[in-house]
CSV table of C-alpha atoms in Angstrom, one decimal:
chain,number,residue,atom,x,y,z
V,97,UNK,CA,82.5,114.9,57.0
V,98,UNK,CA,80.9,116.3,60.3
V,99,UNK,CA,83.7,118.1,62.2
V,100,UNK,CA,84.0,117.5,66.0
V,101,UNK,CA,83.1,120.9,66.9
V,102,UNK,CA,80.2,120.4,65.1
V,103,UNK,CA,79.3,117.2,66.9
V,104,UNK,CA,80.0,118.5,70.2
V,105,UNK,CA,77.8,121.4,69.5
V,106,UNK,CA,74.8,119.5,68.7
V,107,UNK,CA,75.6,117.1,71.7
V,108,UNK,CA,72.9,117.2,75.1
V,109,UNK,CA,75.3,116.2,77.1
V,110,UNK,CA,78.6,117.7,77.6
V,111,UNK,CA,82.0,116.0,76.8
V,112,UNK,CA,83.2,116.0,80.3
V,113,UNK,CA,80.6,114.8,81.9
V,114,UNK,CA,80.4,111.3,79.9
V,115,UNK,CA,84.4,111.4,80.2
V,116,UNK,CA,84.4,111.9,84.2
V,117,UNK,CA,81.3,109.0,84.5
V,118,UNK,CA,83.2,106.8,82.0
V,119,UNK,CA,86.7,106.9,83.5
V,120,UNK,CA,85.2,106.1,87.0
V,121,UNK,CA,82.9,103.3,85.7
V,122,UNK,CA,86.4,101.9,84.3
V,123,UNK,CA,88.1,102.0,87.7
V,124,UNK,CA,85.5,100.4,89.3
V,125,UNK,CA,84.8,97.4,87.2
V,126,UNK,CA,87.8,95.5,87.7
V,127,UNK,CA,87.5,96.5,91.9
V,128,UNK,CA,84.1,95.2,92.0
V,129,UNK,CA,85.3,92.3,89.7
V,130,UNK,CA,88.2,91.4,91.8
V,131,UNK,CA,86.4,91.9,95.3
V,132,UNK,CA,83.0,91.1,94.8
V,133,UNK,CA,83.4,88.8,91.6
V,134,UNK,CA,80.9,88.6,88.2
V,135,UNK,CA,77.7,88.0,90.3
V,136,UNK,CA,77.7,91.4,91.5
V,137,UNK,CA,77.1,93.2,88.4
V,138,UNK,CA,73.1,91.6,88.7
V,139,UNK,CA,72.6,94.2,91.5
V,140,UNK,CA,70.0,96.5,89.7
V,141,UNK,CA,72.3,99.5,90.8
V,142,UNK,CA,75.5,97.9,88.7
V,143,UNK,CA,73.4,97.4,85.6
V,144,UNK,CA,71.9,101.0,85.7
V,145,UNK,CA,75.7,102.0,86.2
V,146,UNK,CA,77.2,100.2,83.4
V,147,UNK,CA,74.0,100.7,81.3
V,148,UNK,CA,74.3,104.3,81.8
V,149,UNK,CA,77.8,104.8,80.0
V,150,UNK,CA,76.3,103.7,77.1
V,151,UNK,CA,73.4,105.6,77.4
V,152,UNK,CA,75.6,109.0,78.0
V,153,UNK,CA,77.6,107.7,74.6
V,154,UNK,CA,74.8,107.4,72.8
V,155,UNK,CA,72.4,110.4,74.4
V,156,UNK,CA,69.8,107.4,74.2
V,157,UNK,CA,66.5,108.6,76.6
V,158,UNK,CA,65.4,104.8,76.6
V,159,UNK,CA,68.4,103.6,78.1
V,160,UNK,CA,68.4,106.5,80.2
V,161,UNK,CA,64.5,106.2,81.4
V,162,UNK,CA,64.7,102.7,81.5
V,163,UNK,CA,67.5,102.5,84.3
V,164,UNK,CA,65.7,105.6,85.8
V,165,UNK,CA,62.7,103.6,86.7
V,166,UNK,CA,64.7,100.7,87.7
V,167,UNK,CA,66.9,102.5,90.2
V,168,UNK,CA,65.6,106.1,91.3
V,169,UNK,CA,63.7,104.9,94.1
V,170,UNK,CA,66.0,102.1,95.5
V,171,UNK,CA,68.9,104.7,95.4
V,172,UNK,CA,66.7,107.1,97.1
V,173,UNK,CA,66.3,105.0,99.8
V,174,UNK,CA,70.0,104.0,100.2
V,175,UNK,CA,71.3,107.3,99.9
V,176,UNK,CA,68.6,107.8,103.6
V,177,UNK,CA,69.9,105.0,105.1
V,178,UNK,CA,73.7,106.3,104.2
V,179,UNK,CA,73.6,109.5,105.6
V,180,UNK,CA,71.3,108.4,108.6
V,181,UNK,CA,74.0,106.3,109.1
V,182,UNK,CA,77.2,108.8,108.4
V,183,UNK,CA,75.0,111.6,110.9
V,184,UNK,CA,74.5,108.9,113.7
V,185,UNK,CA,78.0,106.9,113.3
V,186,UNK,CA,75.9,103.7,112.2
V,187,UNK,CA,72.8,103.5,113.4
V,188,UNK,CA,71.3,104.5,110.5
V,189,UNK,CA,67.4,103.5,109.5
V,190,UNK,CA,66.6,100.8,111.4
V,191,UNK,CA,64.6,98.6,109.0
V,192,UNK,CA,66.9,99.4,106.0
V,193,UNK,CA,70.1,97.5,105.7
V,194,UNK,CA,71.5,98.5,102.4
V,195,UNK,CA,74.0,100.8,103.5
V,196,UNK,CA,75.9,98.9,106.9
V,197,UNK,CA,78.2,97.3,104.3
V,198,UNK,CA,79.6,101.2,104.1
V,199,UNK,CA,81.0,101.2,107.8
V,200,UNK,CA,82.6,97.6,108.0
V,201,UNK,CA,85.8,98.0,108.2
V,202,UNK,CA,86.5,94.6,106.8
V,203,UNK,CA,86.0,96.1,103.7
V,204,UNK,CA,88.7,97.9,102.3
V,205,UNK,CA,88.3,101.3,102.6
V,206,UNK,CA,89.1,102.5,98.5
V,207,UNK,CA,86.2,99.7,98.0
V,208,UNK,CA,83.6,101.5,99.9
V,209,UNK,CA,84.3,104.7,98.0
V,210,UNK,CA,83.7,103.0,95.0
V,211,UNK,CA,80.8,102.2,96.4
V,212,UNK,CA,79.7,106.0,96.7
V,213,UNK,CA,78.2,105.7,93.3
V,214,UNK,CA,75.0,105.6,94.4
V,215,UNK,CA,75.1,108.9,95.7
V,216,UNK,CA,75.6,110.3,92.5
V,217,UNK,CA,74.0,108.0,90.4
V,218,UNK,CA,70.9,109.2,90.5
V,219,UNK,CA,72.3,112.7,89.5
V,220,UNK,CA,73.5,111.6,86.8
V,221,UNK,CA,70.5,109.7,85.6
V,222,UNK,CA,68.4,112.6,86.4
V,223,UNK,CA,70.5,115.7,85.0
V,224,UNK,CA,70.3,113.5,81.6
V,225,UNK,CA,66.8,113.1,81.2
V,226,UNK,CA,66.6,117.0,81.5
V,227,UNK,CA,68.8,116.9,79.2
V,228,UNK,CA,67.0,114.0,76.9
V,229,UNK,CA,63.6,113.9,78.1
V,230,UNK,CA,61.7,110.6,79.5
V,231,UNK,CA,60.7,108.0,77.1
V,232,UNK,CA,57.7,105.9,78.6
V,233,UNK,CA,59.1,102.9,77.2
V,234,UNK,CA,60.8,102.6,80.0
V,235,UNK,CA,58.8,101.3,82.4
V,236,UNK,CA,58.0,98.1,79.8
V,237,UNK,CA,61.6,97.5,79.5
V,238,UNK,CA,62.7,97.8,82.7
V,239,UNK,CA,59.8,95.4,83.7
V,240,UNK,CA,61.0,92.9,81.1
V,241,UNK,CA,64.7,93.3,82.7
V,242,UNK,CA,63.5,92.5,86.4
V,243,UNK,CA,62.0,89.8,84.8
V,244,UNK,CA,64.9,88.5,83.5
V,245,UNK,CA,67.6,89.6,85.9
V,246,UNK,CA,65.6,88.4,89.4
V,247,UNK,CA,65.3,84.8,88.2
V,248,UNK,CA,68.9,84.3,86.9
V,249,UNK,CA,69.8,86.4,90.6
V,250,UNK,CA,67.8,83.4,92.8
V,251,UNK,CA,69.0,80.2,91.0
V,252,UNK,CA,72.7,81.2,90.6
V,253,UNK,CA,73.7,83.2,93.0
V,254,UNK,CA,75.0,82.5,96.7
V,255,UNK,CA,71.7,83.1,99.1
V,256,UNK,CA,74.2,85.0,101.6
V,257,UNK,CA,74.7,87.6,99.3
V,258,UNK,CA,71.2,88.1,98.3
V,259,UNK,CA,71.0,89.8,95.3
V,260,UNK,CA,68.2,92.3,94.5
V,261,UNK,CA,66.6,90.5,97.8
V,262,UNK,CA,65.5,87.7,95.9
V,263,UNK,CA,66.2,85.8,99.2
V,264,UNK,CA,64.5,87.8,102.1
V,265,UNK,CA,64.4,91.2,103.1
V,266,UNK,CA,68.0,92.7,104.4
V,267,UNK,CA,70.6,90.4,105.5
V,268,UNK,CA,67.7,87.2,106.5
V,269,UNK,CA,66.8,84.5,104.3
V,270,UNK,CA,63.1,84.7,104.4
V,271,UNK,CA,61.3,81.5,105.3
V,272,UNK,CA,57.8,82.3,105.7
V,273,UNK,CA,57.3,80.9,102.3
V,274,UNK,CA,58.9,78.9,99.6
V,275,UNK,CA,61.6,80.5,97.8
V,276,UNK,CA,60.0,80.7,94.5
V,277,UNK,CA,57.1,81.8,95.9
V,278,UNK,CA,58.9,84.9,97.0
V,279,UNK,CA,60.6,85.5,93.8
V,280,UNK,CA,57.2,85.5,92.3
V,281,UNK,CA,56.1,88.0,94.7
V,282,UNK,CA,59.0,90.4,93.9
V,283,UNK,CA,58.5,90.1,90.6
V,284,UNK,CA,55.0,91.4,90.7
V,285,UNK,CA,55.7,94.1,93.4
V,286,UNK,CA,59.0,95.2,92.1
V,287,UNK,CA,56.9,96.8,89.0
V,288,UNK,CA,53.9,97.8,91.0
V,289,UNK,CA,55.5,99.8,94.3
V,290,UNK,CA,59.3,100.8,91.8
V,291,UNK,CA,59.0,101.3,88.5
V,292,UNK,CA,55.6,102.5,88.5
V,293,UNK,CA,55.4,105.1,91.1
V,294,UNK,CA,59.1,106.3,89.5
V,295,UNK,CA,57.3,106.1,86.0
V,296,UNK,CA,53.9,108.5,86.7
V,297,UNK,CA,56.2,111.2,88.6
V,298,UNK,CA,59.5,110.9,85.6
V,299,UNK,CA,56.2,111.5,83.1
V,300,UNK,CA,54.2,113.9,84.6
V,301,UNK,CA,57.4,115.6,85.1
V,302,UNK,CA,59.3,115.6,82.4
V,303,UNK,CA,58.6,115.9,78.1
V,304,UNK,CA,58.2,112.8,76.4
C-alpha cells in the first residue's frame, strides 16, 4: 500500500493549493446556483472553473490545457476591463462590457466577490501547467467543447443574458444578421482569434 506521504511527495501540485481552490469552488456553486440559476454554469469561465477542480485532483495537463485555451485570453481581457474599471470608479474600457456587472449594486455584494474568480483563475490555470506541462490536445478539445457548449448556450438560454455572446457583442442583441448566422460566425472565430493564438504562445512556451 502507497502511504500518503509517499503520494503527497510525488504529487505536482501541492495539497493546499487543490484544498483552498476546492473549498471556494464549493462555496460558490450553490451562490451562483441560487442567484444566477443552472444556465450560468455554460459561461466558458464556470466550466474552466469547475473543470479545473478535477483537473488539480487528478494533476491531468489535458484538462488543464484544454480550459487554458478556452479561457486565458477572455480572462485576460476581463481582468483589463475590471481594474480599468476599479482605477476609474466605472468607467472602465469603453468597448468591453464584461466587467460593469462588478459595480451594480443591485447585485449583492458577497456575490460579486464570488465573482473575483476570474482574477485568479488564470493563476491558477497557469501556475499548473508549470507544474504539468501543456498538452496540445488542448486546442482540439477545447474546439470540440465550444462546439458543443455555444449551440446548447443560443437555443436554451434567455437572449438577455447572453451567454458566451452567442447573442451580440456586450449587453445588445446583435441584429445585423440572423441569429444563427452569428452563432456560426463565433464558432469559427472563437477557435481562430482564442484558442489558437492562446495555443502557439502555451506551446512555444511551455514542455509538452
Amino acid at each position: 500500500m502507497i502511504s500518503r506521504e509517499k503520494i503527497q511527495l510525488n504529487a505536482k501540485l501541492p495539497l493546499w493549493f487543490k484544498l483552498v481552490y476546492t473549498i471556494f469552488v464549493m462555496l460558490l456553486v450553490p451562490v451562483y446556483w441560487f442567484e444566477h440559476g443552472p444556465t450560468n454554469f455554460l459561461w466558458a469561465s464556470d466550466i474552466a472553473l469547475l473543470v479545473t477542480v478535477v483537473a488539480l485532483w487528478r494533476e491531468n495537463r489535458f484538462l488543464v490545457s484544454t480550459m487554458a485555451v478556452g479561457v486565458l485570453l477572455p480572462e485576460l481581457l476581463w481582468n483589463i476591463d475590471f481594474f480599468a474599471r476599479l482605477i476609474t470608479e466605472g468607467d472602465g474600457v469603453l468597448w468591453f462590457e464584461a466587467t460593469r456587472y462588478m459595480f451594480n449594486p443591485d447585485i449583492p455584494l458577497y456575490v460579486r466577490g464570488l465573482s473575483l474568480f476570474h482574477v485568479f483563475l488564470p493563476a491558477v490555470l497557469i501556475y499548473s501547467l508549470l507544474r504539468l506541462g501543456y498538452d496540445s490536445r488542448g486546442l482540439l478539445a477545447q474546439c470540440l467543447l465550444a462546439w458543443l457548449v455555444l449551440p446548447i448556450s443560443y437555443f436554451f438560454t434567455d437572449p438577455t443574458r447572453n451567454i458566451n455572446g452567442v447573442f451580440g457583442f456586450g449587453d445588445t442583441v446583435q441584429t445585423a444578421m440572423p441569429g444563427e448566422l452569428y452563432l456560426l460566425l463565433l464558432m469559427l472565430l472563437y477557435p481562430l482569434l482564442l484558442y489558437t493564438p492562446t495555443h502557439l504562445i502555451l506551446k512555444k512556451c511551455l514542455k509538452n
